[in-house]
Coordinates of N, CA and C in Angstrom, one line a residue:
M11 N 99.2 75.9 112.1 CA 97.9 76.3 112.2 C 97.9 77.7 112.9
A12 N 98.7 77.8 114.0 CA 98.7 79.1 114.7 C 99.6 80.1 113.9
T13 N 99.1 81.2 113.8 CA 99.9 82.3 113.1 C 100.7 83.1 114.1
E14 N 101.9 83.6 113.6 CA 102.7 84.4 114.5 C 102.0 85.8 114.7
P15 N 102.0 86.3 115.9 CA 101.3 87.5 116.2 C 102.0 88.7 115.4
T16 N 101.2 89.6 114.9 CA 101.6 90.8 114.2 C 101.8 91.9 115.3
V17 N 102.9 92.6 115.1 CA 103.1 93.8 116.1 C 102.9 95.1 115.2
V18 N 102.0 95.9 115.7 CA 101.7 97.2 115.1 C 102.1 98.3 116.0
V19 N 102.9 99.2 115.5 CA 103.3 100.4 116.4 C 102.7 101.6 115.8
L20 N 101.9 102.4 116.6 CA 101.4 103.6 116.1 C 101.8 104.9 116.9
S21 N 101.8 106.0 116.3 CA 102.0 107.3 117.0 C 100.6 107.8 117.2
V22 N 100.2 108.0 118.4 CA 98.8 108.6 118.7 C 99.0 109.8 119.6
A23 N 98.4 110.9 119.2 CA 98.4 112.1 120.0 C 97.5 111.9 121.1
M24 N 98.1 111.8 122.4 CA 97.3 111.6 123.6 C 97.8 112.6 124.6
S25 N 97.0 113.5 125.1 CA 97.4 114.6 126.0 C 96.9 114.4 127.4
C26 N 96.1 113.4 127.6 CA 95.6 113.1 129.0 C 95.2 111.7 129.2
G27 N 94.8 111.4 130.4 CA 94.3 110.0 130.7 C 93.0 109.6 130.0
G28 N 92.2 110.6 129.7 CA 91.1 110.4 128.9 C 91.3 109.9 127.5
C29 N 92.4 110.5 126.9 CA 92.8 110.2 125.6 C 93.3 108.7 125.5
S30 N 94.2 108.4 126.5 CA 94.7 107.0 126.5 C 93.6 106.0 126.9
G31 N 92.6 106.5 127.7 CA 91.5 105.6 128.0 C 90.7 105.3 126.8
A32 N 90.5 106.2 125.9 CA 89.7 106.0 124.7 C 90.4 105.0 123.8
V33 N 91.8 105.1 123.7 CA 92.5 104.1 122.9 C 92.4 102.8 123.5
K34 N 92.6 102.7 124.8 CA 92.5 101.4 125.6 C 91.1 100.8 125.3
R35 N 90.1 101.5 125.4 CA 88.7 101.1 125.2 C 88.5 100.4 123.9
V36 N 88.9 101.1 122.8 CA 88.7 100.6 121.4 C 89.6 99.3 121.2
L37 N 90.8 99.3 121.7 CA 91.7 98.2 121.5 C 91.2 97.0 122.3
S38 N 90.6 97.2 123.5 CA 90.1 96.1 124.3 C 89.0 95.4 123.6
K39 N 88.2 96.1 122.8 CA 87.1 95.5 122.1 C 87.5 94.9 120.7
M40 N 88.6 95.3 120.2 CA 89.0 94.8 118.9 C 89.4 93.3 118.8
P41 N 88.7 92.6 117.9 CA 89.0 91.2 117.7 C 90.4 90.9 117.3
G42 N 91.1 89.9 117.8 CA 92.4 89.5 117.5 C 93.5 90.2 118.3
V43 N 93.2 91.2 119.0 CA 94.3 91.9 119.9 C 94.6 91.0 121.1
E44 N 95.8 90.6 121.2 CA 96.2 89.8 122.3 C 96.8 90.6 123.4
S45 N 97.5 91.7 123.1 CA 98.0 92.6 124.1 C 98.3 94.0 123.5
F46 N 98.4 95.0 124.3 CA 98.8 96.3 123.8 C 99.4 97.1 124.9
D47 N 100.2 98.0 124.5 CA 100.9 98.9 125.5 C 100.7 100.4 125.0
I48 N 100.3 101.2 126.0 CA 100.1 102.7 125.7 C 101.2 103.4 126.4
D49 N 102.0 104.1 125.7 CA 103.1 104.9 126.3 C 102.8 106.4 126.1
M50 N 102.1 107.1 127.1 CA 101.7 108.5 127.0 C 102.9 109.4 126.7
K51 N 104.0 109.1 127.4 CA 105.1 110.0 127.3 C 105.8 110.0 125.8
E52 N 105.8 108.8 125.2 CA 106.3 108.7 123.9 C 105.2 108.9 122.8
Q53 N 103.9 109.0 123.2 CA 102.8 109.0 122.3 C 102.8 107.8 121.4
K54 N 103.1 106.7 122.0 CA 103.3 105.4 121.2 C 102.3 104.3 121.7
V55 N 101.7 103.6 120.8 CA 100.8 102.6 121.0 C 101.3 101.3 120.3
T56 N 101.6 100.2 121.1 CA 102.1 99.0 120.5 C 101.0 97.9 120.7
V57 N 100.6 97.3 119.6 CA 99.5 96.3 119.6 C 100.1 95.0 119.1
R58 N 99.8 93.9 119.8 CA 100.2 92.6 119.3 C 99.0 91.7 119.2
G59 N 99.0 90.9 118.2 CA 97.9 89.9 118.0 C 97.8 89.5 116.6
N60 N 96.7 88.8 116.3 CA 96.3 88.4 115.0 C 95.5 89.4 114.3
V61 N 96.1 90.5 114.0 CA 95.5 91.8 113.5 C 96.2 92.3 112.2
K62 N 95.4 93.0 111.4 CA 96.0 93.7 110.2 C 96.3 95.1 110.7
P63 N 97.6 95.6 110.3 CA 98.0 96.9 110.7 C 97.0 98.0 110.3
E64 N 96.4 97.9 109.1 CA 95.5 98.9 108.7 C 94.2 98.9 109.5
D65 N 93.8 97.7 109.9 CA 92.6 97.6 110.8 C 92.8 98.2 112.2
V66 N 94.0 98.0 112.7 CA 94.4 98.6 114.0 C 94.4 100.2 113.8
F67 N 95.1 100.6 112.8 CA 95.1 102.0 112.4 C 93.7 102.7 112.4
Q68 N 92.8 102.0 111.7 CA 91.4 102.5 111.5 C 90.7 102.5 112.9
T69 N 90.9 101.5 113.7 CA 90.2 101.4 115.0 C 90.7 102.5 115.9
V70 N 92.0 102.7 116.0 CA 92.5 103.8 116.9 C 92.1 105.1 116.3
S71 N 92.1 105.3 115.0 CA 91.7 106.6 114.5 C 90.3 107.0 114.8
K72 N 89.4 106.0 115.0 CA 88.0 106.3 115.4 C 87.9 107.0 116.8
T73 N 89.0 107.0 117.5 CA 88.9 107.7 118.8 C 89.0 109.3 118.6
G74 N 89.4 109.7 117.3 CA 89.5 111.1 117.1 C 90.8 111.6 117.3
K75 N 91.7 110.8 117.8 CA 93.1 111.2 118.1 C 93.9 111.1 116.8
K76 N 94.8 112.1 116.6 CA 95.7 112.1 115.4 C 96.6 110.8 115.5
T77 N 96.5 110.0 114.5 CA 97.1 108.7 114.5 C 98.0 108.4 113.2
S78 N 99.1 107.9 113.3 CA 100.0 107.6 112.2 C 100.8 106.3 112.6
F79 N 101.4 105.7 111.6 CA 102.3 104.6 111.9 C 103.6 105.1 112.4
W80 N 104.1 104.4 113.4 CA 105.3 104.8 114.1 C 106.5 104.7 113.1
E81 N 107.2 105.8 112.9 CA 108.3 105.8 111.9 C 109.5 104.9 112.3
G82 N 109.9 104.9 113.5 CA 111.1 104.2 113.9 C 111.0 102.8 113.7
E83 N 109.9 102.1 113.9 CA 109.8 100.7 113.8 C 109.0 100.2 112.6
A84 N 108.4 101.2 111.9 CA 107.7 100.8 110.6 C 108.6 100.2 109.6
A85 N 109.8 100.7 109.5 CA 110.8 100.2 108.5 C 111.1 98.8 108.7
A86 N 111.2 98.3 109.9 CA 111.5 96.9 110.2 C 110.3 96.0 110.0
A87 N 109.1 96.5 110.3 CA 107.9 95.7 110.2 C 107.5 95.2 108.9
P88 N 107.6 96.0 107.8 CA 107.2 95.5 106.5 C 107.7 94.2 106.1
A89 N 108.9 93.8 106.6 CA 109.5 92.5 106.1 C 108.7 91.3 106.6
T90 N 107.9 91.5 107.6 CA 107.1 90.4 108.2 C 105.7 90.4 107.7
S91 N 105.2 91.5 107.1 CA 103.8 91.5 106.7 C 103.6 92.4 105.5
A92 N 103.0 92.0 104.5 CA 102.8 92.8 103.3 C 101.9 94.0 103.6
P93 N 100.8 93.8 104.4 CA 99.9 95.0 104.6 C 100.7 96.2 105.2
E94 N 101.6 96.0 106.1 CA 102.4 97.1 106.6 C 103.2 97.8 105.5
G95 N 103.7 97.0 104.6 CA 104.5 97.5 103.5 C 103.5 98.5 102.6
A96 N 102.3 98.0 102.5 CA 101.3 98.8 101.7 C 101.0 100.1 102.4
A97 N 100.9 100.0 103.8 CA 100.7 101.2 104.6 C 101.9 102.2 104.4
A98 N 103.1 101.6 104.5 CA 104.2 102.5 104.2 C 104.2 103.1 102.9
A99 N 103.8 102.4 101.9 CA 103.8 102.9 100.5 C 102.7 104.0 100.5
A100 N 101.6 103.9 101.2 CA 100.6 104.8 101.2 C 101.1 106.1 101.9
T101 N 101.9 105.9 102.9 CA 102.4 107.1 103.6 C 103.4 107.8 102.7
S102 N 104.2 107.1 101.9 CA 105.1 107.8 101.0 C 104.4 108.5 99.8
A103 N 103.3 108.1 99.4 CA 102.6 108.6 98.3 C 102.2 110.1 98.6
P104 N 101.6 110.4 99.7 CA 101.2 111.7 100.0 C 102.4 112.7 100.1
E105 N 103.5 112.2 100.5 CA 104.7 113.1 100.6 C 105.2 113.5 99.1
A106 N 105.0 112.6 98.2 CA 105.4 112.9 96.8 C 104.4 113.8 96.1
A107 N 103.1 113.8 96.6 CA 102.1 114.6 95.9 C 102.3 116.1 96.0
P108 N 102.6 116.6 97.3 CA 102.7 118.1 97.4 C 103.7 118.7 96.5
A109 N 104.8 118.1 96.1 CA 105.8 118.7 95.3 C 105.3 119.1 93.9
P110 N 104.6 118.2 93.2 CA 104.1 118.7 91.9 C 103.0 119.7 92.0
S111 N 102.2 119.8 93.1 CA 101.2 120.8 93.2 C 101.8 122.2 93.5
T112 N 102.9 122.2 94.1 CA 103.6 123.5 94.3 C 104.1 124.1 93.0
T113 N 104.5 123.2 92.1 CA 105.0 123.6 90.8 C 103.8 124.1 89.9
T114 N 102.6 123.6 90.2 CA 101.5 124.0 89.3 C 100.8 125.2 89.9
E115 N 101.1 125.6 91.1 CA 100.4 126.7 91.7 C 100.8 128.1 91.0
P116 N 102.0 128.4 90.7 CA 102.3 129.6 90.1 C 101.6 129.9 88.8
P117 N 101.5 128.9 87.9 CA 100.7 129.2 86.7 C 99.2 129.4 87.0
A118 N 98.7 128.7 87.9 CA 97.3 128.8 88.3 C 97.1 130.2 88.9
A119 N 98.1 130.7 89.7 CA 97.9 132.0 90.3 C 98.0 133.1 89.2
A120 N 98.8 132.9 88.2 CA 98.9 133.8 87.1 C 97.6 133.9 86.3
A121 N 96.9 132.8 86.2 CA 95.7 132.7 85.4 C 94.5 133.4 86.2
S122 N 94.5 133.3 87.5 CA 93.5 133.7 88.4 C 93.3 135.3 88.3
P123 N 94.3 136.1 88.3 CA 94.1 137.5 88.2 C 93.5 137.9 86.8
E124 N 93.8 137.1 85.7 CA 93.2 137.4 84.4 C 91.6 137.1 84.5
E125 N 91.3 136.0 85.2 CA 89.9 135.6 85.2 C 89.1 136.6 86.1
A126 N 89.7 137.1 87.2 CA 89.0 137.9 88.2 C 88.5 139.2 87.5
P127 N 89.3 139.9 86.7 CA 88.8 141.1 86.1 C 87.7 140.8 85.1
A128 N 87.8 139.7 84.4 CA 86.7 139.3 83.5 C 85.4 139.1 84.1
K129 N 85.5 138.5 85.4 CA 84.2 138.3 86.1 C 83.7 139.6 86.6
A130 N 84.6 140.6 86.9 CA 84.2 141.9 87.4 C 83.5 142.7 86.3
D131 N 84.0 142.5 85.1 CA 83.4 143.3 83.9 C 82.0 142.7 83.5
A132 N 81.9 141.4 83.7 CA 80.7 140.7 83.3 C 79.4 141.1 84.1

């Protein structure tokens, strides 16, 4: 009946006590959070409880602080929970996207100068 607590580790840009206070405030109000640790030096937030990793990510992101899943422990976490694996897959997808767009930029740049004179003549 009792589920094993999920551990979610995030990297959060916190430059002062006010930043960490904002993160503490939102996590204190989040349902399912049993405990959390905020490490300002490491810019690391560890949350334990009956929570979904994506929900924790969204909640902390609402503070306006730059937030991402912690790289060092994210690789070990997906084995215990499918949503974390999905988050890792989502993180991988944006990295793959920029490579094709760089390949498409030179032809687009070559087409732009041709279009610009046509607009100037019209």
